[in-house]
XYZ file of C-alpha atoms in Angstrom:
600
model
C -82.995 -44.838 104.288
C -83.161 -48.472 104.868
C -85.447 -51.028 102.962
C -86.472 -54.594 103.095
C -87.981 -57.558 100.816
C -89.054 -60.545 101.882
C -86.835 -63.571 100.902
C -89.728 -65.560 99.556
C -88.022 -66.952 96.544
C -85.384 -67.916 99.058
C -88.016 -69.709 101.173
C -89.591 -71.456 98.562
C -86.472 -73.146 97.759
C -86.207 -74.232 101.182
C -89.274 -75.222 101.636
C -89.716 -77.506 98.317
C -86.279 -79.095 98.340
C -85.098 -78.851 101.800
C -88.031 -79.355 103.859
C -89.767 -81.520 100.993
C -93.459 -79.421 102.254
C -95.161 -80.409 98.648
C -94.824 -84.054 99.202
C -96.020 -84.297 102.792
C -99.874 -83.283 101.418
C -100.802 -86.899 101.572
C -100.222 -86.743 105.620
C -102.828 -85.199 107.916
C -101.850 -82.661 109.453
C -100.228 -81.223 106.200
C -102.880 -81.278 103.744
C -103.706 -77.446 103.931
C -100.040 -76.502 103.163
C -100.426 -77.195 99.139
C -97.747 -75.266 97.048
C -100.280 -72.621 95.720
C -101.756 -71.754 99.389
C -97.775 -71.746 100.679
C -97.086 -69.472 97.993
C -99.674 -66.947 98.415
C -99.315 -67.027 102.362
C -95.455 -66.289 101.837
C -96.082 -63.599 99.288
C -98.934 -61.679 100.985
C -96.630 -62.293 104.456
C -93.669 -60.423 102.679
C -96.091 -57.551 101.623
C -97.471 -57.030 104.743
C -94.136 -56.863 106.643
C -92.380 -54.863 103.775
C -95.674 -52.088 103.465
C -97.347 -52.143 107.094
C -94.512 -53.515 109.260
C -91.349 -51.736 108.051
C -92.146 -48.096 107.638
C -92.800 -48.258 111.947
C -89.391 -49.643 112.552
C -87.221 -46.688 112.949
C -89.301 -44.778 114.015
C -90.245 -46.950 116.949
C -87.156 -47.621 117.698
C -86.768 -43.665 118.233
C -89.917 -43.069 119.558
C -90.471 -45.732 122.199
C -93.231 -46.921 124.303
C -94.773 -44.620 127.092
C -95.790 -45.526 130.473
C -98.225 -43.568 132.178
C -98.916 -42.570 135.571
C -101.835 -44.849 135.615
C -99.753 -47.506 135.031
C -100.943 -47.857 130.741
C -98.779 -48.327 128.308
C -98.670 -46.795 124.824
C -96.922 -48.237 122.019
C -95.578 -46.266 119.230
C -97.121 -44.294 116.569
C -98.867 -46.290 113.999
C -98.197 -49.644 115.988
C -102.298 -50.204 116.862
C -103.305 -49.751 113.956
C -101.054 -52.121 112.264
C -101.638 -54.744 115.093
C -105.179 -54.554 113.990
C -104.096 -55.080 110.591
C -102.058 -57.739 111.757
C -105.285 -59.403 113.561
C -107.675 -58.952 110.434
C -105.253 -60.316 108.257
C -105.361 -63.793 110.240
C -101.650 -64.039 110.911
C -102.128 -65.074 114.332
C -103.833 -67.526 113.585
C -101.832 -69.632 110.999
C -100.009 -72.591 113.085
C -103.240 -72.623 115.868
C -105.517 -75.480 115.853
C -108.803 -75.070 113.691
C -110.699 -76.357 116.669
C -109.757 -73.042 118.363
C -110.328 -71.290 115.857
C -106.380 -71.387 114.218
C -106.184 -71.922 110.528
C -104.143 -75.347 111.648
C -101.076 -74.758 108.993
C -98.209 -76.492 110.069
C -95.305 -74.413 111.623
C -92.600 -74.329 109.167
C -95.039 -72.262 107.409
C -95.698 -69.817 110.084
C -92.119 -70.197 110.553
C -91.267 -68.937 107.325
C -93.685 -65.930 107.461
C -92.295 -65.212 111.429
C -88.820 -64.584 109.877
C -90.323 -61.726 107.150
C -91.790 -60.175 110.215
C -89.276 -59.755 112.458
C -86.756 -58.492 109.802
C -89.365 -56.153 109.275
C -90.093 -54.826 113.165
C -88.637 -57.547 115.671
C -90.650 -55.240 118.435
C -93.462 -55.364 117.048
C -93.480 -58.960 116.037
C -92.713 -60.158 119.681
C -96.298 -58.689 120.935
C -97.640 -62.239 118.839
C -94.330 -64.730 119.540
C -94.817 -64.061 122.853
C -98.519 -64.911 122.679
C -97.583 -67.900 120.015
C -95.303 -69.060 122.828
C -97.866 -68.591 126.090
C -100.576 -70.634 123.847
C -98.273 -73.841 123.459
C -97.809 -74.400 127.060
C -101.389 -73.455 127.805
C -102.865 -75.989 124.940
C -100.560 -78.658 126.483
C -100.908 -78.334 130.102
C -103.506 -76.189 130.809
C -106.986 -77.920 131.566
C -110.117 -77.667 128.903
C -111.652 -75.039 131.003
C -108.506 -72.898 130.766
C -108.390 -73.814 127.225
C -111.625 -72.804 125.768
C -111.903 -69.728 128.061
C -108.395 -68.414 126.999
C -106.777 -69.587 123.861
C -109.949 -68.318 121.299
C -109.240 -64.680 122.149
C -105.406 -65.571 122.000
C -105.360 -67.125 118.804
C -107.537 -64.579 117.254
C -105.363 -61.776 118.553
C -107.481 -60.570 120.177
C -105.884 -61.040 123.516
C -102.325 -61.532 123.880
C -99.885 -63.374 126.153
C -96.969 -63.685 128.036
C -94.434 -65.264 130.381
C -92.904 -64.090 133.316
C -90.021 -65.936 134.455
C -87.453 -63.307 135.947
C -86.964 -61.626 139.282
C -84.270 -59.084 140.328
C -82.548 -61.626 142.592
C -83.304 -64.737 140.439
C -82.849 -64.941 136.595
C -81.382 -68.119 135.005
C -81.608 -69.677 138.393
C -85.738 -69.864 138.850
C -85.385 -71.869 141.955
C -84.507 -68.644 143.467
C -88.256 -66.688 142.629
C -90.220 -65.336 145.459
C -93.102 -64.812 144.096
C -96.249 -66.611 145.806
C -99.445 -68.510 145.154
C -101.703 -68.598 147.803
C -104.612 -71.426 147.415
C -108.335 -70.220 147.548
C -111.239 -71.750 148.009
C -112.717 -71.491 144.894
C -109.319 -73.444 143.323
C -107.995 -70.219 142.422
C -104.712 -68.990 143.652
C -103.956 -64.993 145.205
C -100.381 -64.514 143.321
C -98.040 -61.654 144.677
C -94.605 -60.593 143.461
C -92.706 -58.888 140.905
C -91.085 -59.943 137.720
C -88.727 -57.779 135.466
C -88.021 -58.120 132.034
C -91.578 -59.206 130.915
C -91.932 -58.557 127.024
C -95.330 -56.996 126.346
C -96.440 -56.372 129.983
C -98.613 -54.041 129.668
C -99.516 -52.229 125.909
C -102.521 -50.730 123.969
C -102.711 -53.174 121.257
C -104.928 -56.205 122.686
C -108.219 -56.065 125.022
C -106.576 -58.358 127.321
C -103.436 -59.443 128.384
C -103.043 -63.387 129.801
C -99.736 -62.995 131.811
C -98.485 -67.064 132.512
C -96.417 -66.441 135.823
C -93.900 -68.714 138.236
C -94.636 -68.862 141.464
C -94.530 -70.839 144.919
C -97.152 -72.581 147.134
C -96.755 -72.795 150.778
C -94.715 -75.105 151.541
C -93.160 -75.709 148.192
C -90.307 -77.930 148.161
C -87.158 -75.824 147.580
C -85.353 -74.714 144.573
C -86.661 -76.072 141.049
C -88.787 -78.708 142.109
C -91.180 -76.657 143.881
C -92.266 -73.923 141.379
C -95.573 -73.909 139.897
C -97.242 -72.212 136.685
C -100.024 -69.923 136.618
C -102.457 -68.125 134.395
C -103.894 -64.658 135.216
C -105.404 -62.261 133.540
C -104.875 -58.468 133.060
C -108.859 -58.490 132.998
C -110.655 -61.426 134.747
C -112.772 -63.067 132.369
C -116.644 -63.714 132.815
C -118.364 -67.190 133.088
C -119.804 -65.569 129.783
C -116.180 -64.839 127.790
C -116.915 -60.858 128.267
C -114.302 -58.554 130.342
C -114.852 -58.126 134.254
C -113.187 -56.390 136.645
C -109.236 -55.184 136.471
C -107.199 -58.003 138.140
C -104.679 -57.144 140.822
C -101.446 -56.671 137.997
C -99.848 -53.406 137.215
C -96.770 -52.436 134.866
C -94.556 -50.718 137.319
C -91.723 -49.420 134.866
C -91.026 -50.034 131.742
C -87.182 -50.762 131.081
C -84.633 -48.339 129.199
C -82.990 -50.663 126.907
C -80.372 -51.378 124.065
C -82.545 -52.361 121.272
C -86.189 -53.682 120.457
C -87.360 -50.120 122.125
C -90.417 -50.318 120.710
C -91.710 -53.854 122.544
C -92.546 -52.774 125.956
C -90.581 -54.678 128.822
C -92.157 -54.219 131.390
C -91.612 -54.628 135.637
C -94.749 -56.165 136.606
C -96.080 -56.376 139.943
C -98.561 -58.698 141.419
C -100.639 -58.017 144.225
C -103.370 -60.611 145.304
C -103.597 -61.050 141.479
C -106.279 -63.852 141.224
C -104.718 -66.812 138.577
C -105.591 -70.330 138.187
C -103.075 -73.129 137.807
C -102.001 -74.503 134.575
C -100.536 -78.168 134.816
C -99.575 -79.678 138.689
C -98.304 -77.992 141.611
C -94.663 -77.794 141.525
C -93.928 -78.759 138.108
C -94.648 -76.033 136.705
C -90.852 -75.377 135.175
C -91.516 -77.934 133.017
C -95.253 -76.460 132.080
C -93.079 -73.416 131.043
C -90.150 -75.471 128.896
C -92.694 -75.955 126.330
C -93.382 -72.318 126.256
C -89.529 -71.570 126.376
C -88.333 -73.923 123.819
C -90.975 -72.695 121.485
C -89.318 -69.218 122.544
C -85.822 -70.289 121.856
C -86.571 -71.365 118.693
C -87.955 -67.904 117.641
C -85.263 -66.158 119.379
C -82.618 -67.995 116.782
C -84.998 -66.807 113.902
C -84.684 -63.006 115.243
C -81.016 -64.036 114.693
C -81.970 -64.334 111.302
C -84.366 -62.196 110.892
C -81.721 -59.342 111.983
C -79.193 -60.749 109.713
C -81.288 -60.838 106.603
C -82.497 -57.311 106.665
C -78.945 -55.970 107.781
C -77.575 -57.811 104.832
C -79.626 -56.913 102.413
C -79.323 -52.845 103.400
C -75.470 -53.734 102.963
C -75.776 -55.295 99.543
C -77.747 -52.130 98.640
C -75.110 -49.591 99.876
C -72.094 -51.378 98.152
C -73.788 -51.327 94.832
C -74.042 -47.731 94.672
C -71.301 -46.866 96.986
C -68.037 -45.417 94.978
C -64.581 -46.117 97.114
C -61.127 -46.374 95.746
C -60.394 -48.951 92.246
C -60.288 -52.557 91.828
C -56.985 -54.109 93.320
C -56.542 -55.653 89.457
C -57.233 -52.121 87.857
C -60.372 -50.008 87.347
C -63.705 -52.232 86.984
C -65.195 -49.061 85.968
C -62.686 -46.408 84.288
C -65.280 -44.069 83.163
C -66.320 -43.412 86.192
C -64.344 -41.387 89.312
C -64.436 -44.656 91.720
C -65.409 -48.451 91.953
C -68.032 -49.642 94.220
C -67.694 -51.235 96.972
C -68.202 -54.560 95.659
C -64.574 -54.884 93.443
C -62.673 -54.953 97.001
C -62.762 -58.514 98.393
C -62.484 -57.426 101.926
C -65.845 -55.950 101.204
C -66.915 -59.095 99.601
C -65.432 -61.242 102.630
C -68.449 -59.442 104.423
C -71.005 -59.818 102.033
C -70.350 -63.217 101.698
C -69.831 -63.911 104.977
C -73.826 -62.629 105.349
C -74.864 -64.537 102.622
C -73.862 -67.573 103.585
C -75.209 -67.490 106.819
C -78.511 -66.005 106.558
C -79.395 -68.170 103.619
C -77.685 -71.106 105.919
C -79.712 -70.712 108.745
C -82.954 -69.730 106.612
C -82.824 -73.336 106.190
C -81.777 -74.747 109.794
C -84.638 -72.850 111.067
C -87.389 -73.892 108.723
C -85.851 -77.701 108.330
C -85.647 -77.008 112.587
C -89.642 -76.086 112.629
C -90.170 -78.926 110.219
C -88.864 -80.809 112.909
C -91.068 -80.083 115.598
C -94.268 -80.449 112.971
C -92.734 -84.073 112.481
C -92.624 -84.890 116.016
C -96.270 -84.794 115.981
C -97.060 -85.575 112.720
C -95.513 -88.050 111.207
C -97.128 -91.276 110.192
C -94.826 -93.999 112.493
C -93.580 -93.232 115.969
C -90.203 -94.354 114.970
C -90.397 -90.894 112.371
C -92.044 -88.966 115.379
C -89.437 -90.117 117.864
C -86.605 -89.626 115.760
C -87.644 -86.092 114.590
C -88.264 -84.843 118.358
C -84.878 -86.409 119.649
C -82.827 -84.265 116.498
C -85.063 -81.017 117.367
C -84.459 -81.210 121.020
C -81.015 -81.546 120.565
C -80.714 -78.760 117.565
C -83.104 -76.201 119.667
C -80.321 -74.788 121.968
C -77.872 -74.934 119.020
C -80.224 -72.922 116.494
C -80.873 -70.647 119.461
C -76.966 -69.865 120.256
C -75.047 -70.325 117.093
C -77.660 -68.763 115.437
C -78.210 -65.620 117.579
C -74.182 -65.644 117.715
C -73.860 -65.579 113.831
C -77.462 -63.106 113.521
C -75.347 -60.671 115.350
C -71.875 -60.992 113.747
C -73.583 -60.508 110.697
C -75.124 -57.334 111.439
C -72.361 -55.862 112.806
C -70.365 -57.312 109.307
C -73.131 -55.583 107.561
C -72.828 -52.472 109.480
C -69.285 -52.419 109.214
C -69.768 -52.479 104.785
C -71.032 -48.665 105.364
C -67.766 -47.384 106.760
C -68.921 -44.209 108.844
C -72.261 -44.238 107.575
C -73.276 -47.594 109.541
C -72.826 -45.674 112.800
C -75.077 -42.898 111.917
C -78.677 -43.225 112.960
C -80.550 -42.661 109.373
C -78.612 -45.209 107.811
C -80.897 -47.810 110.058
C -78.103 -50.074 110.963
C -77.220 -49.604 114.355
C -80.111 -50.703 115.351
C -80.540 -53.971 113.301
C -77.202 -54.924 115.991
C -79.010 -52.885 118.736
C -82.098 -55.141 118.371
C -80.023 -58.425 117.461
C -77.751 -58.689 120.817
C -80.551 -58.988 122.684
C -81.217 -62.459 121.304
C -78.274 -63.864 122.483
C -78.943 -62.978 125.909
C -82.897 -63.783 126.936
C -84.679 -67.065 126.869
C -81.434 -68.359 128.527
C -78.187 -66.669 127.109
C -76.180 -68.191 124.705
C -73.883 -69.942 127.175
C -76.909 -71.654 129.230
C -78.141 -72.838 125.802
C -74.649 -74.247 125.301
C -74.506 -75.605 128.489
C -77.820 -77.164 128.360
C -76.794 -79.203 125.114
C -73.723 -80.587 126.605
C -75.358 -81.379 129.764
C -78.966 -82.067 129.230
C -79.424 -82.609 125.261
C -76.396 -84.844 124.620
C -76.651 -87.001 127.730
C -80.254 -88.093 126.824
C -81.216 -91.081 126.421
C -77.919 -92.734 126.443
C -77.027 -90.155 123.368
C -79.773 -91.832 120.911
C -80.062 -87.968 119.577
C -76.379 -86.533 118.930
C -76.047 -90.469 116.963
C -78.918 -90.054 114.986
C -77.880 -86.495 113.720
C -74.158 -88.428 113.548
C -76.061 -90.615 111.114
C -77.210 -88.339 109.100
C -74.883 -86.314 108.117
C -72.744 -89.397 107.338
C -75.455 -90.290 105.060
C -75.814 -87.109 102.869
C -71.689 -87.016 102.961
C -71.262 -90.240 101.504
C -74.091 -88.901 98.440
C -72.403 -85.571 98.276
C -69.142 -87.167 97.890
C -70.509 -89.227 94.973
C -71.095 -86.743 92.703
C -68.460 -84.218 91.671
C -70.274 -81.204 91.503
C -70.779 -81.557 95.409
C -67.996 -83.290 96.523
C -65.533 -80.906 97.742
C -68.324 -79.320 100.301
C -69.407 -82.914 101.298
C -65.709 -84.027 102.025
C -65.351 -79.974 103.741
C -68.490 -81.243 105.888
C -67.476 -84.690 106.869
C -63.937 -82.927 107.794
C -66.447 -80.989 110.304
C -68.296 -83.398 111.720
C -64.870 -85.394 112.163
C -64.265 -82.437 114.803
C -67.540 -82.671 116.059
C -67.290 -86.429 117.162
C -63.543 -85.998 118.455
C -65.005 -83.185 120.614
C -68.120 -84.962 121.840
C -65.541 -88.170 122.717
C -63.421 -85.889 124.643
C -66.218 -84.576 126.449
C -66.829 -87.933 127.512
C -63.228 -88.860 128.583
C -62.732 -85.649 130.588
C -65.868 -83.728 131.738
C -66.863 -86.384 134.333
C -63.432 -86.003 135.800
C -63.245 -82.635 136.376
C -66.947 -80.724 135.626
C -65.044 -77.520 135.087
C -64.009 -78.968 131.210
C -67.490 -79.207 130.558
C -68.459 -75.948 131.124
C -65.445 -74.916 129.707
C -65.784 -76.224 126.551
C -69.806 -76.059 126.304
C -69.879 -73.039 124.025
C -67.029 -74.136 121.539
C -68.626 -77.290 121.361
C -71.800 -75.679 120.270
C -70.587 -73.625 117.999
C -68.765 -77.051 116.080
C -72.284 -78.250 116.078
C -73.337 -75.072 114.510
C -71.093 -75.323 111.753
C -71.982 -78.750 110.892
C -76.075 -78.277 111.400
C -75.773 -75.215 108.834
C -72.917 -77.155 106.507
C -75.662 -79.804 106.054
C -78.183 -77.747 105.046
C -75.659 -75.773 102.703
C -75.001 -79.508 101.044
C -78.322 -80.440 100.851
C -78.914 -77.367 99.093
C -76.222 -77.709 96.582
C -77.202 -81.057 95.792
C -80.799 -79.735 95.179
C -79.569 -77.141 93.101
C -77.244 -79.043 90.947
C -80.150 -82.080 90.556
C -82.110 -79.207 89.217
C -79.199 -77.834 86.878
C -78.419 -80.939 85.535
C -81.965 -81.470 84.588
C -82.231 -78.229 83.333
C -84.945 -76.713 84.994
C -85.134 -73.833 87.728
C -83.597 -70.634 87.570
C -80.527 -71.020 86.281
C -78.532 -67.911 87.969
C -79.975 -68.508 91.487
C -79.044 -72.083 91.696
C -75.359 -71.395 90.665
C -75.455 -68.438 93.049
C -76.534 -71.329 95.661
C -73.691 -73.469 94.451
C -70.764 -70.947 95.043
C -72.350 -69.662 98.029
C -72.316 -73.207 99.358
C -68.265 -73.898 98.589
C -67.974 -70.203 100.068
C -69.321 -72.307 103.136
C -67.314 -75.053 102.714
C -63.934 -73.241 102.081
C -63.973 -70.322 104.509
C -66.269 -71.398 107.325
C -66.327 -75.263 107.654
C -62.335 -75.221 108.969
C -63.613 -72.949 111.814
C -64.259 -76.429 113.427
C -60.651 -77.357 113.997
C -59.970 -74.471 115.493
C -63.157 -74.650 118.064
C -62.334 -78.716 118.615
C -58.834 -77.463 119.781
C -60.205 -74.792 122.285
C -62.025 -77.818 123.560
C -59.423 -79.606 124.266
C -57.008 -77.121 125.874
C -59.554 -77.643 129.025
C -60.559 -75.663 131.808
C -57.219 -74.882 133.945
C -56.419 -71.688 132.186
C -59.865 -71.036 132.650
C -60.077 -71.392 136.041
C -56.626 -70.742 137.881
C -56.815 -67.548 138.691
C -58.771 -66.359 142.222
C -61.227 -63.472 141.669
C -58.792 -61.444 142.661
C -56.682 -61.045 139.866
C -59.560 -59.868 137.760
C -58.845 -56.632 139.222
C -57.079 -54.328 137.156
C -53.927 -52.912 139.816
């Protein structure tokens, strides 16, 4: 049977020398996130997901949600009453603003406790991200009347949320979405059409469900720049805050799908639904960016999040699993076998996991850190500088990290031998539930597309310099002392590739557009390597500043060390490789007519 336990010791490290949390209490904004209150959130956050959260996974994955011929959806056993759990305990609350009722911690710490969660049950953790998500555009675009009518119950859990982007004929191109708002006279809008793919349509866990839609007005200008954002209610809401009438939205079908079974996606249909409109008329792609980069950003922490607890069930099994002898004699000649863990193909794997869980553990909370900078921080210089490296990072943590989240399950699942593809083992479904990350919220190939041709671009390329910048920085420190230098000089070597790569991007995509999208995802996978390779030397110079003063825990910060030249030595060179891909351009790529895709 499968377990899990919440990295917290993992976190803390993150959070303290990484992120640098404890000495940001002097800034407001941050002055709730002391070390003791951090500690007890991330401790009582790993309970909860290991006790409550856990125990439903398999068997939600197995058992499924249930649509009814009413149109009601039931989650899985066990799943209300751990929502309500969920609710009582606060935890939707944590990142929300205290003037709506949120406990106003800033989101690497909600961050932090997001990851435990969706190791945990990914399904049932995307009933809240999803609402998390549908907030953030609300709170920004929506108007105050929207805002204290809707985001209370939200926040509290009480409602939940979600977004519904995707029609049959239209998915990564929205300009494409039939779906219409008709104007009313009371300012409201009659919204009809169907979406597909909607995560949490329709479910038994919250009173009310506030569905944030894409639509059309008459006479919308065409394609992109004439869709529009909406709110509307499962429930229409009294002038009072109490439940009226059902609204005209049904769950038509739920889908059969791969993985996260237990997270109904729904088909929803409107039909003369009544929703208001959040933000302007036909801008409302950009009303749902902020709810979609929030997404993204989650969806490369279910990368993680899969990763983690797939690793960790891996470890388990190859300390107790006997196979064969040591390749330099038996480790163990008492007993009838060796485990797993004296073959270093075995240990390829493990360390292969290792390296990038703990890797991206810290690109995603130094990533959320990020975001709480861009609004936080005490000069706009700070603020500027921290949205610019976030913006361009966010489609990079998504892909590379939902890329790696996956390889590393299946790396873990491949540790078991046989056992991995057997159901009670748990671990086909920690790679069941992981691919779909790399498809929704744009698939990994949009995201790498959008950094070559949106995030890069910007602003005359003031972000991809700054991050440039910085890791120069921390190479030229890591080279200076000797205990880090190898994996600094390993991570300049990197970011060497990255440069050549972005220079000839520059030199050949304008020419012919077809290198550009030909090279997009091996270009974001360089940047990948180098976003997690500084974070692996940061934390090797944190952990040998704490050796050499002879404090922390001794074995984990030498485990952090190795792990870190394991990095360095076996992952780092992937760059050369990717930079070469690059430049072999699109003409291979693209020579061939449709035609010959056919097998004979």
């Amino acid at each position: 049977m499968p377990s899990y336990t919440a990295p917290v010791a993992d976190t803390r490290f993150v959070l303290d020398e990484i992120v640098g949390l404890d000495r940001m209490t002097n800034v407001p904004g941050f002055q709730s996130a002391g070390s003791d209150l951090v500690s007890a959130v991330l401790e009582e956050g790993g309970r909860f997901s290991a006790e409550v959260l856990f125990p439903l996974n398999q068997s939600g994955d197995a058992q499924g949600c249930t649509r009814h011929a009413d149109g009601s959806v039931t989650t899985p056993d066990g799943f209300k009453e751990a929502f309500d759990q969920f609710v009582a305990g606060g935890w939707t609350t944590l990142h929300a603003p205290e003037e709506l009722g949120g406990q106003g911690l800033p989101m690497v710490v909600a961050t932090a406790v997001n990851e435990y969660m969706l190791s945990a049950n990914q399904s049932f953790e995307m009933y809240h991200g999803l609402t998390a998500a549908a907030t953030s555009a609300v709170l920004v675009k929506g108007s105050d009347a929207l805002k204290q009518k809707y985001l209370p119950k939200m926040i509290e859990g009480v409602w939940t949320g979600t977004m519904n982007l995707t029609e049959p004929h239209a998915g990564t191109d929205l300009g494409m979405i039939k779906t219409k708002a008709e104007p009313q006279p009371d300012g409201s809008y009659r919204i009809s059409g169907s979406k597909i793919f909607i995560s949490g349509g329709e479910q038994d866990l919250s009173e009310n469900i506030i569905h944030l839609v894409l639509a059309k007005l008459p006479g919308a200008p065409e394609g992109s720049k004439g869709i529009s954002l909406f709110l509307v209610p499962k429930i229409l809401v009294n002038e009072d805050g109490s439940l009226g009438e059902r609204n005209g939205v049904s769950c038509g079908s739920i889908e059969h799908k791969m993985g996260i079974k237990a997270n109904s996606t729904c088909v929803m249909n409107y039909d003369d639904a009544t929703g208001w409109l959040v933000g302007e008329e036909n801008k409302g792609l950009a009303a749902m960016f902020i709810m979609m980069n929030a997404a993204r950003l989650g969806v490369g922490l279910q990368g993680l999040a899969q990763a983690e607890v797939a690793y960790q069930n891996a470890v388990h099994y190859a300390m107790e699993r006997r196979q064969g002898r040591a390749l330099t004699g038996p480790a163990e000649p008492d007993e009838r076998a060796d485990t797993l863990f004296v073959h270093p193909d075995v240990r390829r794997m493990l360390m292969e996991g290792k390296a990038l869980t703990e890797g991206l553990r810290a690109l995603c909370l130094w990533g959320a850190f990020q975001v709480d900078l861009a609004h936080l921080a005490p000069t706009e210089e700070e603020r500027q500088t921290a949205d610019d490296i976030i913006s361009l990072l966010t489609p990079v943590i998504k892909g590379y990290g939902t890329d790696k989240g996956f390889d590393v399950t299946v790396l873990a699942q491949q540790v078991f031998g046989g056992h991995g593809y057997i159901d009670e083992w748990g671990m086909g479904q920690y790679v069941r539930d992981a691919r779909i990350a790399m498809i929704y919220e744009g698939t990994n190939g949009v995201q790498a597309m959008d950094l070559i041709g949106r995030k890069l671009p910007a602003n005359g390329g003031r972000a991809v310099q700054a991050f440039f910048k910085m890791v120069g920085e921390d190479v030229v420190a890591g080279k200076a002392d000797p205990a880090t230098a190898a994996i600094a000089e390993a991570l300049e070597k990197a970011n060497q590739q990255l440069q050549a790569a972005t220079m000839w991007l520059m030199q050949n995509a304008m020419t012919n557009p077809n290198n550009a999208g030909a090279a997009a995802y091996a270009y974001m996978h360089i940047m990948g390597i180098v976003a997690v390779g500084l974070m692996w030397l940061r934390m090797a110079r944190a952990a040998q500043a704490q050796l050499s003063a002879g404090g922390g825990n001794t074995a984990f910060l030498e485990t952090k060390l190795v792990t870190a030249r394991y990095f360095a030595e076996r992952i780092m060179p992937e760059a050369g490789a990717l930079r070469r891909k690059i430049e072999g351009g699109a003409d291979a790529i693209m020579a061939l007519p449709p035609e010959a895709f056919l097998t004979a």
